[in-house]
């Protein structure tokens, strides 16, 4: 007779070795620090009544983050309600879900995962509101993992029951300690992430002694671009739509008064805390914003509060599953809905400075340009005039350079002739000319070999004129290419009609710049 065996059971409680894995999470420093702020906010919101009863109705949460480069440490402290004795075991056990998952702390991993990502050693000192002890617990991840410790000593000392705080000290950060450039981004992103709580004056967030503030973008007030003489209106609208099943979106969308290639875009929130789109990493899906060189990309912004969708466990993105496409379709419809079509206005509107400003800048610029003409033009133009006209026809082709930056070819039909126009840019400092043109129409060897006329326009991006005025971030690159194309086409077209004076190429140039190449 077969003996009965005890039912098989598998222990699935997480090993403490999971702590060593947390250092490999795909965190950014501001989202890791946000985990500590989330804990502070959750404690404050959960115990707000008791804290205000003790300190008065104007009491607000204060969270301080201090970077100590000499010690290689980060300290995060708050005046929230502390970690109670009842919550203490769960708060430090890996992957232990909190009983209430409707707030900012829902995965039971925030403080632990962020602390382990930053540091190999960290300490928590906390005093819970209404309890008579301060508690301190110390984590040494290397020692915990090596010895597989499942228990850590908690040091308790007597303290005033009315005191309340938590202080987290991150030690041994190594390469994870934020550098100067990163520190500026941390401040910008944290101010962006917690803007709702800062606006409501519920949170004072201080980094290295600097209280963080969120700077609200000014909203465009202007007439519709197709009716420039019409009445001015504020380009901001409320957004609200419902997917059903508890999934809905509320908030606003607007156009920035001043365009920005880095800070336009949407910020997506859940439970008043930003999840996606902080700082200079705003949410700009191409389905709505187009490419990065579009005017929509620089002007459209807004805040959208999203309910009913899950977020990643690092709280830096939404888990859309298959519903992001539907979300974007509905959002686009809302943005285009009359009477304020934000997408149309963003694409078509062009800011014009006040007339007095234009006149003042034009006077200064004209004065500078005429000084340059007086000083530098005579020797150059005088030399070329002395040589007489250059009657050499343009070449049929221009050999490609190994330092070519880009090339695009388009097909045109002008009158009854097919044109093939190639625009090429080069970054070869050995090329002395800013603009070169090749035209197969003027070369006997190429005639009759194809039905199309081949025109090549080559622009040097290493030319001194381009280097001087292209801008620190090459923001004027497209301007130079558009102007080069206009000059080349106007010159070729004027030669085709046998123009001998300057009026015809100028006419063609002005028309191309106004009616074609000024378009988005």
XYZ file of N, CA and C in Angstrom, residues 33 36 39-40 63-78 83 92 111-112 114-126 134-141 165-174 177:
168
model
N 14.288 59.727 -7.492
C 14.046 60.631 -6.359
C 12.549 60.849 -6.138
N 10.772 58.765 -3.451
C 10.808 59.213 -2.053
C 9.775 60.311 -1.819
N 6.366 58.784 -1.430
C 6.136 58.243 -0.087
C 5.774 59.351 0.893
N 6.483 60.485 0.789
C 6.197 61.603 1.685
C 4.783 62.133 1.444
N 9.391 68.703 1.697
C 10.350 67.639 1.382
C 11.651 68.306 0.947
N 12.738 67.948 1.598
C 14.048 68.501 1.274
C 14.947 67.404 0.732
N 15.630 67.709 -0.356
C 16.603 66.785 -0.942
C 17.947 67.494 -0.944
N 18.927 66.921 -0.295
C 20.249 67.524 -0.209
C 21.284 66.616 -0.867
N 22.065 67.206 -1.747
C 23.162 66.494 -2.376
C 24.458 66.855 -1.642
N 25.201 65.867 -1.207
C 26.464 66.106 -0.500
C 27.604 65.474 -1.278
N 28.179 66.227 -2.258
C 29.215 65.632 -3.107
C 30.448 65.186 -2.325
N 30.816 65.936 -1.260
C 32.019 65.553 -0.493
C 31.827 64.195 0.169
N 30.612 63.964 0.668
C 30.332 62.676 1.321
C 29.827 61.634 0.334
N 29.529 62.064 -0.904
C 28.962 61.133 -1.886
C 27.626 60.602 -1.443
N 26.811 61.468 -0.838
C 25.544 61.020 -0.257
C 24.404 61.933 -0.699
N 23.193 61.389 -0.630
C 21.964 62.141 -0.838
C 21.085 61.934 0.386
N 20.525 63.035 0.897
C 19.622 62.953 2.045
C 18.255 63.480 1.616
N 17.207 62.709 1.906
C 15.827 63.122 1.634
C 15.090 63.127 2.965
N 14.553 64.294 3.337
C 13.830 64.364 4.617
C 12.491 65.082 4.406
N 11.526 64.719 5.256
C 10.203 65.345 5.155
C 9.627 65.585 6.530
N 6.723 56.694 9.412
C 6.328 55.298 9.157
C 5.926 54.677 10.493
N 9.545 47.769 4.491
C 10.919 47.407 4.133
C 11.043 46.003 3.550
N 10.273 53.101 -2.499
C 11.416 53.522 -1.697
C 12.562 52.516 -1.807
N 12.245 51.238 -1.748
C 13.282 50.206 -1.782
C 13.994 50.164 -3.133
N 14.169 52.539 -5.461
C 14.925 53.769 -5.722
C 16.186 53.823 -4.885
N 16.079 53.462 -3.608
C 17.258 53.490 -2.737
C 18.325 52.511 -3.225
N 17.916 51.303 -3.624
C 18.880 50.310 -4.099
C 19.460 50.690 -5.453
N 18.675 51.406 -6.270
C 19.205 51.867 -7.560
C 20.292 52.907 -7.352
N 20.078 53.788 -6.388
C 21.053 54.841 -6.130
C 22.290 54.331 -5.390
N 22.079 53.534 -4.345
C 23.148 53.327 -3.366
C 23.250 51.878 -2.916
N 24.449 51.491 -2.524
C 24.651 50.150 -1.978
C 24.400 50.121 -0.475
N 24.376 51.302 0.151
C 24.062 51.391 1.570
C 23.096 52.555 1.782
N 22.096 52.360 2.638
C 21.165 53.437 2.929
C 20.532 53.248 4.295
N 20.094 54.371 4.851
C 19.573 54.377 6.217
C 18.256 55.147 6.246
N 17.311 54.661 7.027
C 16.027 55.334 7.218
C 15.860 55.652 8.696
N 15.626 56.926 8.980
C 15.338 57.384 10.344
C 13.954 58.017 10.305
N 13.037 57.526 11.130
C 11.656 57.997 11.034
C 11.008 58.082 12.410
N 11.429 57.020 18.075
C 12.061 57.188 16.766
C 12.678 55.851 16.388
N 12.627 55.499 15.106
C 13.167 54.212 14.658
C 14.206 54.446 13.555
N 15.265 53.667 13.602
C 16.325 53.742 12.602
C 16.629 52.330 12.123
N 16.684 52.168 10.791
C 17.062 50.879 10.209
C 18.097 51.144 9.125
N 19.100 50.263 9.049
C 20.237 50.454 8.143
C 20.307 49.291 7.161
N 20.468 49.619 5.875
C 20.577 48.605 4.818
C 21.987 48.620 4.246
N 22.631 47.484 4.264
C 23.891 47.272 3.539
C 23.611 46.139 2.552
N 23.347 46.510 1.289
C 22.837 45.533 0.322
C 23.824 44.396 0.108
N 8.484 62.807 11.203
C 9.440 63.037 10.115
C 9.951 61.704 9.593
N 10.563 61.782 8.427
C 11.339 60.655 7.891
C 12.570 61.238 7.198
N 13.700 60.617 7.452
C 14.953 61.029 6.806
C 15.616 59.786 6.206
N 15.847 59.848 4.888
C 16.488 58.741 4.177
C 17.854 59.219 3.715
N 18.899 58.495 4.074
C 20.266 58.849 3.695
C 20.811 57.760 2.776
N 21.160 58.163 1.569
C 21.712 57.246 0.571
C 23.227 57.389 0.575
N 23.939 56.283 0.799
C 25.398 56.293 0.911
C 26.024 55.443 -0.191
N 27.309 55.658 -0.408
C 28.055 54.847 -1.391
C 27.364 54.867 -2.755
N 27.133 56.075 -3.300
C 26.432 56.193 -4.582
C 27.320 55.921 -5.786
N 28.599 56.173 -5.661
C 29.508 55.936 -6.789
C 29.133 56.774 -8.000
N 25.918 59.296 -8.300
C 25.763 60.622 -7.717
C 25.582 61.643 -8.831
